[in-house]
C-alpha cells in the first residue's frame, strides 16, 4: 500500500516536471516599444523555442492594434522586411540579423545564445502605411550570471578588420539634432588595395539606461578621406553604446563606440 502511494507521488511529480519542461521550452512575451521619439502603432509578440544542442528559434508575429490578424505587408528597409538587433546586457556583444518571413506573417530566426547571459533583442520594421516600429524583448539562455554592467564613456576608437575607426565626438549636446562624424582608415600594413571610400555605413544606438533604440540610416561622405557624417536625431541625456556598421565592397564590419549626451 505504501509502495503504491510512493509510486503515485512519483508519477504525479514526473507529470508536473514534464509539463514544466514543456512550458519552459517555449518562452513567449509581448515586446516593449523602444524607438526613441516614436509611438507604438502595432503589437509585437515573440516566442523563444529551445532546441537540441543549445540551439534556439525566435518566432515573431506582429499585429495591428486591436486585431488578431498578423501583419503581412511591410516596406523594405535596406532591402529587408525585419531587422533584429541582439545586444548582450553588458553591451559587449552585438548582432544584426534578418529573420525569414512566411506568407502567414510569422518570422523565424535561428539563434545561438551564450548560456548564462541575458540579451536584449530589438525588432525593427516598417509595416505598410505606418512609420518605423521598434520593440524590445529580453532573451535568456540558462540561469543568468551575476553580471556587473559597467559601460564607461568615452570609448571612441575601435579596430574593425583591417580598419582603424574613430568617432570624433565623445560628448554631444542632448535634445538637439546634430552630425556624428567618424573616420574610417585602412591600416596601410594590411594586404589588399585600400578603398578611398566605403560603400555604405549606418549606426545603431542604445541608451544604456533607458534601453531606447535609435537607428541612423546612411552616412554622407564629407569629401575628406575617409570621414563620414551620420545625422543623429535629438538624443535624450545618457550614455550611449553605438555600433557602426560599414561595407567596403567585400565585407561588412562593425565598430563599437561609447559616448555621452549631456
Coordinates of C-alpha atoms in Angstrom, one line a residue:
X1 CA 0.0 0.0 0.0
X2 CA 2.8 2.3 1.0
X3 CA 4.8 1.4 -2.2
X4 CA 1.7 2.3 -4.4
X5 CA 1.4 5.6 -2.7
X6 CA 5.0 6.5 -3.3
X7 CA 4.8 5.4 -6.9
X8 CA 1.7 7.6 -7.3
X9 CA 3.5 10.6 -5.8
X10 CA 6.5 10.0 -8.2
X11 CA 4.2 9.7 -11.2
X12 CA 2.5 13.0 -10.3
X13 CA 5.8 14.6 -9.8
X14 CA 7.1 13.4 -13.2
X15 CA 4.0 14.6 -14.9
X16 CA 4.4 18.0 -13.3
X17 CA 8.1 18.1 -14.3
X18 CA 7.2 17.1 -17.9
X19 CA 4.6 19.9 -18.0
X20 CA 7.1 22.4 -16.6
X21 CA 9.8 21.4 -19.1
X22 CA 7.2 21.7 -22.0
X23 CA 6.2 25.1 -20.7
X24 CA 9.9 26.2 -20.2
X25 CA 10.7 25.1 -23.8
X26 CA 8.7 28.0 -25.2
X27 CA 9.0 31.4 -23.7
X28 CA 6.5 33.9 -25.1
X29 CA 6.4 37.7 -24.5
X30 CA 5.0 40.9 -25.8
X31 CA 7.6 43.5 -26.8
X32 CA 8.1 46.9 -25.2
X33 CA 8.1 49.8 -27.6
X34 CA 11.7 51.1 -27.7
X35 CA 12.1 53.5 -30.6
X36 CA 13.3 56.9 -29.3
X37 CA 10.8 59.6 -30.3
X38 CA 8.3 57.1 -31.8
X39 CA 4.9 55.8 -30.9
X40 CA 3.6 52.2 -30.9
X41 CA 1.1 51.6 -33.7
X42 CA 1.3 47.8 -33.7
X43 CA 1.7 44.9 -31.2
X44 CA 4.8 42.7 -31.5
X45 CA 5.0 39.2 -29.9
X46 CA 7.9 36.8 -29.8
X47 CA 8.5 33.3 -28.7
X48 CA 11.8 31.6 -28.0
X49 CA 11.8 27.9 -28.5
X50 CA 14.7 25.8 -27.1
X51 CA 16.0 23.1 -29.5
X52 CA 18.8 20.5 -29.3
X53 CA 22.4 21.2 -28.6
X54 CA 21.7 24.7 -27.3
X55 CA 20.1 26.0 -30.4
X56 CA 17.0 28.2 -30.2
X57 CA 14.5 29.7 -32.6
X58 CA 12.9 33.1 -32.4
X59 CA 9.3 33.2 -33.8
X60 CA 7.9 36.7 -34.2
X61 CA 4.3 37.8 -35.1
X62 CA 3.1 41.4 -35.3
X63 CA -0.5 42.7 -35.3
X64 CA -2.3 45.9 -35.9
X65 CA -3.7 47.4 -32.6
X66 CA -6.9 45.7 -31.5
X67 CA -6.5 43.0 -34.2
X68 CA -5.7 39.3 -34.2
X69 CA -4.8 39.2 -37.9
X70 CA -1.0 39.1 -38.4
X71 CA 0.7 41.8 -40.4
X72 CA 2.0 40.5 -43.7
X73 CA 2.8 43.7 -45.7
X74 CA 6.0 45.7 -44.9
X75 CA 8.0 48.4 -46.6
X76 CA 11.5 47.1 -47.2
X77 CA 14.2 49.0 -45.2
X78 CA 17.8 48.4 -46.5
X79 CA 16.3 45.5 -48.6
X80 CA 14.8 43.6 -45.6
X81 CA 11.3 43.3 -44.0
X82 CA 12.6 43.0 -40.5
X83 CA 15.8 43.8 -38.7
X84 CA 16.7 42.0 -35.4
X85 CA 19.5 43.6 -33.4
X86 CA 20.6 41.4 -30.5
X87 CA 22.7 43.0 -27.7
X88 CA 24.1 41.3 -24.6
X89 CA 23.1 43.1 -21.5
X90 CA 26.7 44.1 -20.7
X91 CA 26.8 45.7 -24.2
X92 CA 29.8 43.7 -25.1
X93 CA 28.1 41.6 -27.8
X94 CA 26.2 42.7 -30.9
X95 CA 24.4 41.0 -33.8
X96 CA 22.3 42.3 -36.7
X97 CA 20.1 39.6 -38.2
X98 CA 17.2 39.2 -40.6
X99 CA 14.5 36.6 -40.0
X100 CA 12.9 34.7 -42.7
X101 CA 9.2 35.6 -43.4
X102 CA 6.3 33.4 -44.3
X103 CA 3.0 34.2 -46.0
X104 CA 1.2 33.8 -42.7
X105 CA 3.1 36.7 -41.2
X106 CA 5.3 34.6 -38.9
X107 CA 9.1 35.4 -39.0
X108 CA 11.5 32.8 -37.7
X109 CA 15.2 33.1 -36.9
X110 CA 17.6 30.5 -35.5
X111 CA 19.9 31.9 -32.8
X112 CA 22.6 30.6 -30.5
X113 CA 22.8 32.5 -27.2
X114 CA 25.7 32.2 -24.9
X115 CA 24.5 30.3 -21.8
X116 CA 24.2 32.2 -18.6
X117 CA 23.7 35.5 -20.3
X118 CA 20.7 37.8 -20.9
X119 CA 20.2 39.6 -24.2
X120 CA 18.1 42.4 -25.5
X121 CA 16.5 41.8 -28.9
X122 CA 15.3 44.9 -30.8
X123 CA 12.9 44.1 -33.6
X124 CA 12.7 47.0 -36.2
X125 CA 10.3 47.1 -39.1
X126 CA 8.1 49.4 -41.1
X127 CA 4.6 47.9 -41.6
X128 CA 3.0 49.2 -44.8
X129 CA 1.3 52.5 -44.2
X130 CA 2.9 53.0 -40.8
X131 CA 6.1 54.7 -39.5
X132 CA 9.1 52.7 -38.2
X133 CA 8.3 50.4 -35.3
X134 CA 10.9 49.0 -32.8
X135 CA 10.2 46.7 -29.9
X136 CA 12.5 45.3 -27.3
X137 CA 12.4 41.8 -25.9
X138 CA 14.5 40.1 -23.2
X139 CA 16.1 36.8 -24.1
X140 CA 17.9 34.5 -21.7
X141 CA 19.8 31.2 -22.1
X142 CA 20.1 29.3 -18.8
X143 CA 20.4 30.8 -15.4
X144 CA 22.0 34.3 -15.7
X145 CA 25.4 35.1 -14.3
X146 CA 25.7 38.0 -11.8
X147 CA 26.9 40.5 -14.3
X148 CA 28.2 43.9 -13.2
X149 CA 27.3 46.2 -16.2
X150 CA 30.0 48.9 -16.4
X151 CA 29.9 50.9 -19.5
X152 CA 32.3 53.8 -19.4
X153 CA 32.4 56.9 -21.7
X154 CA 34.1 57.8 -23.8
X155 CA 35.3 54.9 -26.0
X156 CA 35.8 56.4 -29.4
X157 CA 38.4 54.2 -31.1
X158 CA 37.9 50.8 -32.5
X159 CA 39.5 48.2 -34.7
X160 CA 37.3 46.6 -37.4
X161 CA 39.0 44.1 -39.6
X162 CA 41.8 46.0 -41.4
X163 CA 40.4 49.4 -40.5
X164 CA 41.1 51.8 -37.7
X165 CA 37.8 53.6 -36.9
X166 CA 37.3 56.6 -34.7
X167 CA 34.3 58.7 -33.5
X168 CA 35.1 62.4 -33.4
X169 CA 32.7 63.2 -30.5
X170 CA 32.9 61.7 -27.0
X171 CA 30.1 64.0 -25.7
X172 CA 27.3 65.6 -27.6
X173 CA 24.5 68.1 -26.6
X174 CA 21.3 66.4 -25.6
X175 CA 18.0 67.0 -27.3
X176 CA 19.5 68.5 -30.4
X177 CA 19.8 67.2 -34.0
X178 CA 23.4 67.0 -35.0
X179 CA 26.0 65.1 -37.0
X180 CA 28.3 62.5 -35.6
X181 CA 31.4 62.2 -37.6
X182 CA 33.6 59.0 -37.9
X183 CA 36.9 58.4 -39.6
X184 CA 37.4 55.0 -41.3
X185 CA 41.1 54.5 -42.3
X186 CA 42.6 51.3 -43.6
X187 CA 45.8 50.1 -41.9
X188 CA 48.5 50.7 -44.6
X189 CA 50.1 47.4 -43.4
X190 CA 47.0 45.4 -44.3
X191 CA 47.2 43.4 -47.6
X192 CA 44.9 44.4 -50.5
X193 CA 44.0 47.6 -52.2
X194 CA 42.8 50.3 -49.8
X195 CA 39.5 51.7 -51.0
X196 CA 39.1 55.5 -50.9
X197 CA 35.5 55.3 -49.7
X198 CA 33.3 52.6 -48.2
X199 CA 30.2 51.6 -50.0
X200 CA 27.8 52.4 -47.1
X201 CA 27.7 52.9 -43.4
X202 CA 25.0 53.1 -40.8
X203 CA 24.7 53.0 -37.0
X204 CA 22.7 51.5 -34.2
X205 CA 22.5 53.4 -30.8
X206 CA 21.1 52.1 -27.5
X207 CA 20.8 54.3 -24.4
X208 CA 22.4 52.1 -21.7
X209 CA 19.9 53.4 -19.0
X210 CA 16.5 53.7 -20.7
X211 CA 17.4 51.0 -23.3
X212 CA 15.8 53.1 -26.1
X213 CA 16.9 52.4 -29.6
X214 CA 17.9 54.7 -32.5
X215 CA 19.0 53.8 -36.0
X216 CA 20.9 56.2 -38.2
X217 CA 20.4 55.0 -41.8
X218 CA 23.2 56.0 -44.0
X219 CA 26.2 58.3 -43.7
X220 CA 27.3 61.2 -46.0
X221 CA 30.8 61.4 -47.4
X222 CA 32.5 64.5 -46.2
X223 CA 34.8 64.7 -49.2
X224 CA 37.8 64.1 -46.9
X225 CA 39.5 60.8 -46.8
X226 CA 37.9 59.0 -45.1
X227 CA 35.4 60.9 -43.0
X228 CA 31.7 60.3 -42.8
X229 CA 28.8 62.2 -41.2
X230 CA 25.8 60.4 -39.6
X231 CA 22.8 62.7 -39.0
X232 CA 21.6 61.9 -35.5
X233 CA 18.1 62.8 -34.2
X234 CA 17.8 64.6 -30.8
X235 CA 19.1 62.2 -28.1
X236 CA 17.9 62.2 -24.5
X237 CA 20.5 62.6 -21.8
X238 CA 22.5 59.5 -21.0
X239 CA 25.3 57.1 -22.0
X240 CA 25.0 55.6 -25.5
X241 CA 26.5 52.5 -26.9
X242 CA 26.9 52.8 -30.7
X243 CA 27.7 50.1 -33.3
X244 CA 28.8 51.5 -36.6
X245 CA 28.4 49.0 -39.5
X246 CA 30.1 49.7 -42.9
X247 CA 30.7 47.8 -46.1
X248 CA 33.9 48.3 -48.1
X249 CA 32.6 46.3 -51.0
X250 CA 34.0 43.0 -49.8
X251 CA 32.8 42.6 -46.2
X252 CA 30.7 44.1 -43.5
X253 CA 32.5 45.4 -40.4
X254 CA 31.2 46.5 -37.0
X255 CA 33.0 49.1 -34.8
X256 CA 31.7 49.7 -31.3
X257 CA 31.8 53.1 -29.5
X258 CA 30.5 54.7 -26.3
X259 CA 29.7 58.4 -25.9
X260 CA 27.6 60.6 -23.7
X261 CA 24.7 63.0 -24.4
X262 CA 24.6 65.9 -21.9

